[in-house]
PDB file of C-alpha atoms in Angstrom:
ATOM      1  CA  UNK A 215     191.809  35.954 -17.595  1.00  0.00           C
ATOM      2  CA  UNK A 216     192.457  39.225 -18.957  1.00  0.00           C
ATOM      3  CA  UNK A 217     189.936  39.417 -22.233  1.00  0.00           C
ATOM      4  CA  UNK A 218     190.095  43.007 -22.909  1.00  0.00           C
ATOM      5  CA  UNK A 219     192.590  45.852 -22.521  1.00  0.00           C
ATOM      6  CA  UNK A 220     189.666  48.659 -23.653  1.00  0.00           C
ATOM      7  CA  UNK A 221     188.028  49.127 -20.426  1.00  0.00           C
ATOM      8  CA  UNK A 222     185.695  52.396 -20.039  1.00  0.00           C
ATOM      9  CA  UNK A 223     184.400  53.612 -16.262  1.00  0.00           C
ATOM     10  CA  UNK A 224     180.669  54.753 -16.246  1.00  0.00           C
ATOM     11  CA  UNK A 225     179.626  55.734 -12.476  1.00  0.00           C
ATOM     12  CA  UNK A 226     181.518  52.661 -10.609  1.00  0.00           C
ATOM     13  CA  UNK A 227     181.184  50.200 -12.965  1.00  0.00           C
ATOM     14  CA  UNK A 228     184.072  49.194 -15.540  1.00  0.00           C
ATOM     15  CA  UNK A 229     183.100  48.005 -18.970  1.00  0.00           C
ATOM     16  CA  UNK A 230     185.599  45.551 -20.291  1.00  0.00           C
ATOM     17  CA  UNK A 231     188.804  44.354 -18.163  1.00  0.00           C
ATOM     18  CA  UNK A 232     188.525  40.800 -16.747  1.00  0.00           C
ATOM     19  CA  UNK A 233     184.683  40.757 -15.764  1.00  0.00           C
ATOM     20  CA  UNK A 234     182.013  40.707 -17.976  1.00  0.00           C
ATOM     21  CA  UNK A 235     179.188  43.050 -17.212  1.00  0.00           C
ATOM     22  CA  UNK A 236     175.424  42.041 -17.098  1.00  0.00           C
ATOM     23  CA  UNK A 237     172.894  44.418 -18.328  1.00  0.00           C
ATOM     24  CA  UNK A 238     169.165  43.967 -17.680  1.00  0.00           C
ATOM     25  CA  UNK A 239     166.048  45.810 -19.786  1.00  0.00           C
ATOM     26  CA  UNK A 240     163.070  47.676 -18.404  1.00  0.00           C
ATOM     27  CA  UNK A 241     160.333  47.837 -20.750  1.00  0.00           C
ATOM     28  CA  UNK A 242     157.061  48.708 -19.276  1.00  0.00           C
ATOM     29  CA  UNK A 243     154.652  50.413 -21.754  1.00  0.00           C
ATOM     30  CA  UNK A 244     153.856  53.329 -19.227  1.00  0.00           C
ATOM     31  CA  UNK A 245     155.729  55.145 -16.640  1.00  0.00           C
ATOM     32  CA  UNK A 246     153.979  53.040 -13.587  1.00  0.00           C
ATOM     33  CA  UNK A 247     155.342  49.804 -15.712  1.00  0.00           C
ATOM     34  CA  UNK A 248     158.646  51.196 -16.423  1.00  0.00           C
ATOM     35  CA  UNK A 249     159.956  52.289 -12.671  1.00  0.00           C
ATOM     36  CA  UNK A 250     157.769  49.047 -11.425  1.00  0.00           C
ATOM     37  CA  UNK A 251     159.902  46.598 -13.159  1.00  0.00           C
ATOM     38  CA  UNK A 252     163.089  49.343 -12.470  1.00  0.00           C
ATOM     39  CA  UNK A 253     162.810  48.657  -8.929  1.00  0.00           C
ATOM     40  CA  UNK A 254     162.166  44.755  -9.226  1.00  0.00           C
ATOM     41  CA  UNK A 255     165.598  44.643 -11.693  1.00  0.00           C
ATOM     42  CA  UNK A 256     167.648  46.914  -9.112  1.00  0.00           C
ATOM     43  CA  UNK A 257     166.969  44.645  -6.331  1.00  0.00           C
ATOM     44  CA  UNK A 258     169.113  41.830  -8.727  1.00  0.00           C
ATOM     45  CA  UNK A 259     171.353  44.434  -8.323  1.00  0.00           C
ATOM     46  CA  UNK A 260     172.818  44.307 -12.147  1.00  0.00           C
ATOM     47  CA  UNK A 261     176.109  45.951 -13.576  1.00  0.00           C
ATOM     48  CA  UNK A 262     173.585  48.221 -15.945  1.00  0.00           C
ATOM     49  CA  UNK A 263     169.592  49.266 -16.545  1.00  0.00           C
ATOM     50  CA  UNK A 264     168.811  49.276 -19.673  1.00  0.00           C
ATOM     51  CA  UNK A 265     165.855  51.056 -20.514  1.00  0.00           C
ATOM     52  CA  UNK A 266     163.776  49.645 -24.121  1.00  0.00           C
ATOM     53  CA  UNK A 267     162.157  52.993 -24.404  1.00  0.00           C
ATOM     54  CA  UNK A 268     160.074  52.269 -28.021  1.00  0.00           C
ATOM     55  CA  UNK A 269     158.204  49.779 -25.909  1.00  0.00           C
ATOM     56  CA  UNK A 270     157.132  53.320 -23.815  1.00  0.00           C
ATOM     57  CA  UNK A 271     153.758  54.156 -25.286  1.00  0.00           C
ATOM     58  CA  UNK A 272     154.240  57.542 -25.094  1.00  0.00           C
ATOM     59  CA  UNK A 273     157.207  58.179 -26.342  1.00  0.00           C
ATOM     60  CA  UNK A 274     156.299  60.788 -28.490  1.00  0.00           C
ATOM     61  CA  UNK A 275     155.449  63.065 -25.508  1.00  0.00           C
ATOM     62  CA  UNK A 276     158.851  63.841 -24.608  1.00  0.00           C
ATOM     63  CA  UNK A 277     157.965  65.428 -21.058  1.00  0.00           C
ATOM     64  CA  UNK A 278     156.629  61.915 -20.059  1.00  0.00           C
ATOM     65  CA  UNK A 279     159.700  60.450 -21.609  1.00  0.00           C
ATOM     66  CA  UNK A 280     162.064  63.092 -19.503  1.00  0.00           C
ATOM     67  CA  UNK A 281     159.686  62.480 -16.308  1.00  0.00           C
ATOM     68  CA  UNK A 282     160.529  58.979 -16.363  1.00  0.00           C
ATOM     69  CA  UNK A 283     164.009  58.618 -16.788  1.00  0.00           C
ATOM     70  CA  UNK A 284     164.584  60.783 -13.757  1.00  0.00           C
ATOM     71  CA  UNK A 285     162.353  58.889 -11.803  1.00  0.00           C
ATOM     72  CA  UNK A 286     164.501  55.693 -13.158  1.00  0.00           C
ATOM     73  CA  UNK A 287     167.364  57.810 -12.110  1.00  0.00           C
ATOM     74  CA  UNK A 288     166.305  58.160  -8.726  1.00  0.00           C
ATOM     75  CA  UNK A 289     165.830  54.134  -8.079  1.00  0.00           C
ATOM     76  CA  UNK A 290     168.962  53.122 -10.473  1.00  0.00           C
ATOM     77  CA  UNK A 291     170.989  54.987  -7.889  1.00  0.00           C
ATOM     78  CA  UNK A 292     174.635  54.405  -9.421  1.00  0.00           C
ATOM     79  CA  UNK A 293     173.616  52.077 -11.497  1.00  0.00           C
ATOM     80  CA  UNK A 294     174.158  53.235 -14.964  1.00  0.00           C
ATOM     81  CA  UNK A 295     171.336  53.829 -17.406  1.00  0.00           C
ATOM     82  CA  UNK A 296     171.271  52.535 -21.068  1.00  0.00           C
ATOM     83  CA  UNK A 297     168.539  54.744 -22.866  1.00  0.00           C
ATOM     84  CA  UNK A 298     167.988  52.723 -26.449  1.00  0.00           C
ATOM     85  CA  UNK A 299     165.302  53.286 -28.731  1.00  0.00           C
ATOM     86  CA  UNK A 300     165.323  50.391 -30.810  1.00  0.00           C
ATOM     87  CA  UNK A 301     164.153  51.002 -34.682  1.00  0.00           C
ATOM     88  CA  UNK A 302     161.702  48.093 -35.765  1.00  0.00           C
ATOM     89  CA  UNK A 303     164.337  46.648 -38.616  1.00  0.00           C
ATOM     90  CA  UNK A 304     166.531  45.870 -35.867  1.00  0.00           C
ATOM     91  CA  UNK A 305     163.979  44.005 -33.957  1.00  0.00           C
ATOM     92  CA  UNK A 306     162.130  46.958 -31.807  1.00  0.00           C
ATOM     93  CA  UNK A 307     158.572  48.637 -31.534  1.00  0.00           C
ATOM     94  CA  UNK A 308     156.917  50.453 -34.344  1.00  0.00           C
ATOM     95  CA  UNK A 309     157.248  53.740 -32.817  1.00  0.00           C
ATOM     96  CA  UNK A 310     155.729  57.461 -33.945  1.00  0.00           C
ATOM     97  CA  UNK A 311     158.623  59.301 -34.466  1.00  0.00           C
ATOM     98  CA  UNK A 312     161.001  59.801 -37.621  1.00  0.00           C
ATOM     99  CA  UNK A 313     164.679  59.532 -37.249  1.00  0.00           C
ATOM    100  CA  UNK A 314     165.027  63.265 -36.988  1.00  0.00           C
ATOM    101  CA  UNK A 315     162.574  62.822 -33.924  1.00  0.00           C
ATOM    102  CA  UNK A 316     164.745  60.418 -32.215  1.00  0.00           C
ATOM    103  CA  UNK A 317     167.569  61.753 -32.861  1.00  0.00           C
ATOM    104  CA  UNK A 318     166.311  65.104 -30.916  1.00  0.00           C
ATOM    105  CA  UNK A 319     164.703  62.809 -27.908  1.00  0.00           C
ATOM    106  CA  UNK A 320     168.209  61.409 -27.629  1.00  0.00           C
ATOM    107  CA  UNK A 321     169.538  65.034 -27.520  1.00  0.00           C
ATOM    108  CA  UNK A 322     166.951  65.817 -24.720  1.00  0.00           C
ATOM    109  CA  UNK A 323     167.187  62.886 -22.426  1.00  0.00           C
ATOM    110  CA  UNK A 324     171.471  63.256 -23.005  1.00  0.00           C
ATOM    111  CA  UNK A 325     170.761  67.003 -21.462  1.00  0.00           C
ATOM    112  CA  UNK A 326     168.735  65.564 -18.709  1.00  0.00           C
ATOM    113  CA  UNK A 327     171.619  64.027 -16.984  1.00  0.00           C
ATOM    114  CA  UNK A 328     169.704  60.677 -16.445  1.00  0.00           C
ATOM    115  CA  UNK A 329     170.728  58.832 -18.269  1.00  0.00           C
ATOM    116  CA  UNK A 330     174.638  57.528 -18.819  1.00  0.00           C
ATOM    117  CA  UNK A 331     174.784  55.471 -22.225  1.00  0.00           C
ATOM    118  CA  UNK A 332     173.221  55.731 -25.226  1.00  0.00           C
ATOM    119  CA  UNK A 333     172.286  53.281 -28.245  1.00  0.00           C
ATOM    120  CA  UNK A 334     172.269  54.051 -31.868  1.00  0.00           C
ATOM    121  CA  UNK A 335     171.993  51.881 -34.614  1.00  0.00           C
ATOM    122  CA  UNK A 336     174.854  51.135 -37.755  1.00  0.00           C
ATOM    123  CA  UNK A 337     172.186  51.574 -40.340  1.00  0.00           C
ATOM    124  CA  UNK A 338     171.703  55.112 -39.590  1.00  0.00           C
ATOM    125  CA  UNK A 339     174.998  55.960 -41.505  1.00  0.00           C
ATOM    126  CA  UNK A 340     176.682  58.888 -40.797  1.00  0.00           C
ATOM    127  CA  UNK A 341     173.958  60.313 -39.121  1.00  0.00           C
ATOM    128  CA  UNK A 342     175.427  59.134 -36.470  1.00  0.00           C
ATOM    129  CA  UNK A 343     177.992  61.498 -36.184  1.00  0.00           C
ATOM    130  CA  UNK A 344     175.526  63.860 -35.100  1.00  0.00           C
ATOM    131  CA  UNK A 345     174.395  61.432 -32.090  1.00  0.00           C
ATOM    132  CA  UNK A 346     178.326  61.505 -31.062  1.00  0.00           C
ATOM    133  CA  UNK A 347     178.269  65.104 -31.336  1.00  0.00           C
ATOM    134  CA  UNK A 348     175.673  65.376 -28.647  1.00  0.00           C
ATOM    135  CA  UNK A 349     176.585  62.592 -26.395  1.00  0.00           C
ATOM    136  CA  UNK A 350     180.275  64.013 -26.381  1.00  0.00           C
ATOM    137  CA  UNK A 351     179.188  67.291 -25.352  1.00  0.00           C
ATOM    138  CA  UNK A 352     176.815  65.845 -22.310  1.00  0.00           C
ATOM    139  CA  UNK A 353     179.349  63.340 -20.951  1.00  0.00           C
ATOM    140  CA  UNK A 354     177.352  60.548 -22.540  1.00  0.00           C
ATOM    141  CA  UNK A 355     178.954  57.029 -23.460  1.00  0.00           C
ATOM    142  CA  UNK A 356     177.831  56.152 -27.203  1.00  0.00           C
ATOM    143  CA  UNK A 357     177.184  51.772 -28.292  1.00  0.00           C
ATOM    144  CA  UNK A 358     176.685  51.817 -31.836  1.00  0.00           C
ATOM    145  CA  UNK A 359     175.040  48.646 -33.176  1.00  0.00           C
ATOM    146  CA  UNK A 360     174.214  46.448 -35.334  1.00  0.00           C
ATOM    147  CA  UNK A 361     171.449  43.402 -35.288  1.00  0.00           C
ATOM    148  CA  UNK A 362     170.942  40.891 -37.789  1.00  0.00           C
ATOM    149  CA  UNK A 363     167.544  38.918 -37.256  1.00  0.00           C
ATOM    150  CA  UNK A 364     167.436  36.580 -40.591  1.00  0.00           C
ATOM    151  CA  UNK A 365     170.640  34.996 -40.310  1.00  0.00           C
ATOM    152  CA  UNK A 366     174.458  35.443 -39.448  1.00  0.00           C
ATOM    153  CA  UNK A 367     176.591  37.045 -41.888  1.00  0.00           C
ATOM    154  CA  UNK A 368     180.626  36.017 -42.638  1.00  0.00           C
ATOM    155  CA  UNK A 369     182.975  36.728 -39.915  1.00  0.00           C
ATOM    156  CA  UNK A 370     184.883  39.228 -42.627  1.00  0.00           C
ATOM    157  CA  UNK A 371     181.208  41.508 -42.665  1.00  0.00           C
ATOM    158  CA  UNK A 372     180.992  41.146 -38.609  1.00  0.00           C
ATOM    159  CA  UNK A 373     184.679  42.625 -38.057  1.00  0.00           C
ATOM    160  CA  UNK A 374     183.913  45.041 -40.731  1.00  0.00           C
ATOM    161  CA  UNK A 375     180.672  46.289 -38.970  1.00  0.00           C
ATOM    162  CA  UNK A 376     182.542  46.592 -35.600  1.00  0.00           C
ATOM    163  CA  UNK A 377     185.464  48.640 -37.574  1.00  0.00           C
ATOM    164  CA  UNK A 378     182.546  50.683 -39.108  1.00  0.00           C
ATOM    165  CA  UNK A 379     180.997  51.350 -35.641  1.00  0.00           C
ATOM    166  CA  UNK A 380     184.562  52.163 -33.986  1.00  0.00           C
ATOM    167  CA  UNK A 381     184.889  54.491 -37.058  1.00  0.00           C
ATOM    168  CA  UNK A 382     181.442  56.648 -36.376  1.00  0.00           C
ATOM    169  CA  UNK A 383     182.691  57.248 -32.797  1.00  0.00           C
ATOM    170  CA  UNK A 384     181.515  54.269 -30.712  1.00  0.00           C
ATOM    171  CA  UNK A 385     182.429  54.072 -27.153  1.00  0.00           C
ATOM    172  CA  UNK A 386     181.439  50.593 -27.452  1.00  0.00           C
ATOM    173  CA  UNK A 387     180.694  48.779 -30.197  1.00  0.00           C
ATOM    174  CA  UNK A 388     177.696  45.915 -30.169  1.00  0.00           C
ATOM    175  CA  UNK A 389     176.636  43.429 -32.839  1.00  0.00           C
ATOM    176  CA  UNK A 390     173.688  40.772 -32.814  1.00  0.00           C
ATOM    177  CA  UNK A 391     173.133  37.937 -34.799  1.00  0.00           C
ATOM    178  CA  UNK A 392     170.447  35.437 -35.428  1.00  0.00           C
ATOM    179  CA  UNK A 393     171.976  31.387 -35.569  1.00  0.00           C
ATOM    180  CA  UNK A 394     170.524  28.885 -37.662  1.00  0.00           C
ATOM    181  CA  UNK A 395     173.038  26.144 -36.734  1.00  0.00           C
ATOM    182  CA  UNK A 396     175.962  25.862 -34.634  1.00  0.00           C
ATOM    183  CA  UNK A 397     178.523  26.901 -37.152  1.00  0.00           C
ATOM    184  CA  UNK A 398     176.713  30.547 -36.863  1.00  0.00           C
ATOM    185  CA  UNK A 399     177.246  30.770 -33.161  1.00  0.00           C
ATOM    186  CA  UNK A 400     181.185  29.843 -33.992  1.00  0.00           C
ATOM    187  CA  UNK A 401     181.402  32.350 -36.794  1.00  0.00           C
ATOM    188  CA  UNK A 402     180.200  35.107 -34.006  1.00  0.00           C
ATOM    189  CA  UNK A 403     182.636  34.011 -31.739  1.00  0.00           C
ATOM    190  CA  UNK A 404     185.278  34.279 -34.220  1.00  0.00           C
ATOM    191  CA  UNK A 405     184.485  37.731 -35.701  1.00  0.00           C
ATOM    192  CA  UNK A 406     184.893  38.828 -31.217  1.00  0.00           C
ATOM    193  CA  UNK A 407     187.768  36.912 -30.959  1.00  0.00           C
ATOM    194  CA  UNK A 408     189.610  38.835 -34.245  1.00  0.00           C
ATOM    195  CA  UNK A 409     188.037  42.097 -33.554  1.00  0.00           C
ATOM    196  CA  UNK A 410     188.591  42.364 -29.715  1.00  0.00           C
ATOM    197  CA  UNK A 411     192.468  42.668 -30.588  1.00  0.00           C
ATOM    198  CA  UNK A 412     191.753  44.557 -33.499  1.00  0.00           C
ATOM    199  CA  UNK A 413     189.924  47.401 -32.256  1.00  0.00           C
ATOM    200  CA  UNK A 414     190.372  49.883 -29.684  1.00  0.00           C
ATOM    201  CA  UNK A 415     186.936  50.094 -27.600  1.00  0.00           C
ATOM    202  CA  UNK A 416     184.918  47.392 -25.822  1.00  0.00           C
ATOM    203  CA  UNK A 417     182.663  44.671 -27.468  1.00  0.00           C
ATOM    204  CA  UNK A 418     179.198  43.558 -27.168  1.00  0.00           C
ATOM    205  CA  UNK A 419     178.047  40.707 -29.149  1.00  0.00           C
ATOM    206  CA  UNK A 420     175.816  37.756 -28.951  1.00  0.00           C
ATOM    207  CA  UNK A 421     173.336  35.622 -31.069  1.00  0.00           C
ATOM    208  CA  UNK A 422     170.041  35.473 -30.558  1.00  0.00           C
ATOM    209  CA  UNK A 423     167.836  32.647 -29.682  1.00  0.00           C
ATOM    210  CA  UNK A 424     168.137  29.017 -27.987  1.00  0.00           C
ATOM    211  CA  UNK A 425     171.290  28.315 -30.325  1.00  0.00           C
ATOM    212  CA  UNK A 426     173.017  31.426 -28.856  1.00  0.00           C
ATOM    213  CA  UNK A 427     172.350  30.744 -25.326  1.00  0.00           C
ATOM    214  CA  UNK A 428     175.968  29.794 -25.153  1.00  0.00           C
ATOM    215  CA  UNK A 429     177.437  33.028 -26.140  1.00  0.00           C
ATOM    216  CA  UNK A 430     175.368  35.412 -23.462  1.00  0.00           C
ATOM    217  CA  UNK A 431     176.763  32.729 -21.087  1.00  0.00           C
ATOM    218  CA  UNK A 432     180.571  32.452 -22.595  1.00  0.00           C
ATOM    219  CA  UNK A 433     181.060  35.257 -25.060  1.00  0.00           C
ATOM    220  CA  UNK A 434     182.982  37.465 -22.269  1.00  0.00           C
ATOM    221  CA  UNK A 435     185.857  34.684 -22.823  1.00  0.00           C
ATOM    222  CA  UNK A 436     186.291  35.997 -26.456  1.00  0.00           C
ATOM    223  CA  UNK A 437     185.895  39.566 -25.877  1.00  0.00           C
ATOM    224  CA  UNK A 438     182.300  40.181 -25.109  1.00  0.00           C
ATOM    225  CA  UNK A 439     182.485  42.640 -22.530  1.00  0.00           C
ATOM    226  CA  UNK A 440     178.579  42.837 -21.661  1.00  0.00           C
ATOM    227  CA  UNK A 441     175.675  40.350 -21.393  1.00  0.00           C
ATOM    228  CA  UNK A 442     171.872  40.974 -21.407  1.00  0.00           C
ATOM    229  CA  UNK A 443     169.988  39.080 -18.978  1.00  0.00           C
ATOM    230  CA  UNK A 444     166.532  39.334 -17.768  1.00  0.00           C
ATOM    231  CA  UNK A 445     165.426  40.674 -14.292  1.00  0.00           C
ATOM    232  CA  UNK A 446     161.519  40.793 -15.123  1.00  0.00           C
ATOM    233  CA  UNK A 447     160.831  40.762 -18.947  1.00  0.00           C
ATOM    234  CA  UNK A 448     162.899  39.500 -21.933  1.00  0.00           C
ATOM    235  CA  UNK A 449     163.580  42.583 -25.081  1.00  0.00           C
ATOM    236  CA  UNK A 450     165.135  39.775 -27.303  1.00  0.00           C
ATOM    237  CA  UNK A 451     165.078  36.563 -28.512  1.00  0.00           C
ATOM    238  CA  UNK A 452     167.452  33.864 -25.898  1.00  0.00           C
ATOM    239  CA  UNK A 453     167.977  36.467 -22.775  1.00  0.00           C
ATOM    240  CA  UNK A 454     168.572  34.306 -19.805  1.00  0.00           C
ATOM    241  CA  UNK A 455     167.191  35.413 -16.400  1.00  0.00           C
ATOM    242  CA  UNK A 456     169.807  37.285 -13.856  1.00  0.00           C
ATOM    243  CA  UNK A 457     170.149  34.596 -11.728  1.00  0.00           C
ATOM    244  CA  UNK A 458     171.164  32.240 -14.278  1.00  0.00           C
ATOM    245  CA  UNK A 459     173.458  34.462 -15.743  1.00  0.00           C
ATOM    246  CA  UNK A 460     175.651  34.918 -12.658  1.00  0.00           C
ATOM    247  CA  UNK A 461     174.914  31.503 -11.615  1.00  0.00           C
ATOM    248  CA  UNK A 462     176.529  30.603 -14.856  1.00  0.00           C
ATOM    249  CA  UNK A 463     179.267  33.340 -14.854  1.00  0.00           C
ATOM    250  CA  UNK A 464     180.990  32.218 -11.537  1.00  0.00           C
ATOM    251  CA  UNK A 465     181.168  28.710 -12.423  1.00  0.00           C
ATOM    252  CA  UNK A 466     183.178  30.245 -15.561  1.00  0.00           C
ATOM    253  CA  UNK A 467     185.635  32.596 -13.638  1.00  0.00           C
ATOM    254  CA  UNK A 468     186.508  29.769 -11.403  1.00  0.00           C
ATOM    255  CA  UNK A 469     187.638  27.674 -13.989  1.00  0.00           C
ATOM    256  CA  UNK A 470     189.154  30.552 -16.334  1.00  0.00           C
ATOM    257  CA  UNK A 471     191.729  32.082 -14.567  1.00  0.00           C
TER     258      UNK A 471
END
């Protein structure tokens, strides 16, 4: 079943196209933690790493943060890295750096050349347009997204968010939501479903929690091109471990060609 037509290559793995991806998080508070759990998630061999780095205590020491994404290079192999530092509003850490602080990490670890995709979140605006600047000129693929953690918006302000997103630059464009019944979960699944022939890059979406379960497993029918699973420890609300996942996943393509 062909669900997408925007398909982007990062290392050997395709984004989009007929298979949906599965991405798992790292997020170890220290460096030991973080390549730990890296090499317990590789092993599960997933499509992507994604590395939660405002659980990292020290972010704010960017040498330590530089250190250990290439030492997650070096056991992701060809694996491609996800380097997000997820802002509190939208459900991260409280971290101690300001956005102008982040935004020059990002700069750093897109020069190091360990890292292959990078998250930054709709709220920031058009400061934004600075992150594509930089990720452009390293080779670096850009989600922009967006999370919602009190509720699911209209299916009009979903598509409207991924248009934004597609607008600022995304390479890929990822929204969240948070259910409260199962009319929510259908509303996301809608807004995919509209947008994915709407708009010109790959999709990520999903809702959050027990109610969404269904979409992480499913969504890729509607034009969700990635799902987040966990390998070792959950970074949101309704992840589903690996094993599940794929479990789930070939059960799906059997039946959905």
């Amino acid at each position: 079943m062909n669900i997408s037509l925007k398909v982007i290559r990062v290392r050997n793995t395709w984004i989009g196209g007929t298979e949906p991806c599965i991405c798992v998080p790292v997020v170890g508070a220290d460096a030991e933690q973080v390549l730990r759990e890296a090499a317990e998630v590789c092993r599960k061999q997933p499509d992507l790493l994604e590395w939660r780095a405002d659980f990292f205590r020290a972010i704010d020491d960017q040498e330590r943060v530089l250190a250990t994404a290439k030492g997650l290079r070096n056991i992701a192999g060809e694996i491609p890295i996800l380097f997000t530092i997820r802002s509190e509003r939208e459900g991260g850490q409280l971290i101690p750096l300001n956005e102008a602080e982040v935004r020059q990490l990002i700069e750093a670890i897109c020069r190091s050349g360990a890292i292959d995709l990078v998250d930054y979140e709709l709220a920031y605006g058009e400061r934004i347009t600075d992150v594509r600047r930089m990720t452009e000129a390293c080779g670096i693929r850009l989600i922009v997204s967006r999370h919602y953690f009190d509720g699911t918006p209209s299916k009009e302000t979903l598509v409207a968010d991924m248009r934004q997103a597609e607008r600022y630059g995304a390479d890929i464009v990822k929204v969240a939501v948070t259910p409260k019944s199962p009319e929510d979960v259908l509303v996301l699944l809608q807004a995919t479903e509209e947008a994915r022939h709407e708009l010109s890059v790959p999709l990520i979406t999903m809702a959050m929690g027990e109610l969404g379960a269904i979409t992480r497993l499913a969504g890729w029918l509607f034009g969700s091109t990635v799902t987040f699973a966990v390998g070792n420890q959950s970074s949101a609300p309704g992840q589903i471990p690996i094993e599940d996942v794929r479990m789930v996943l070939s059960v799906l393509r059997k039946y959905s060609r």
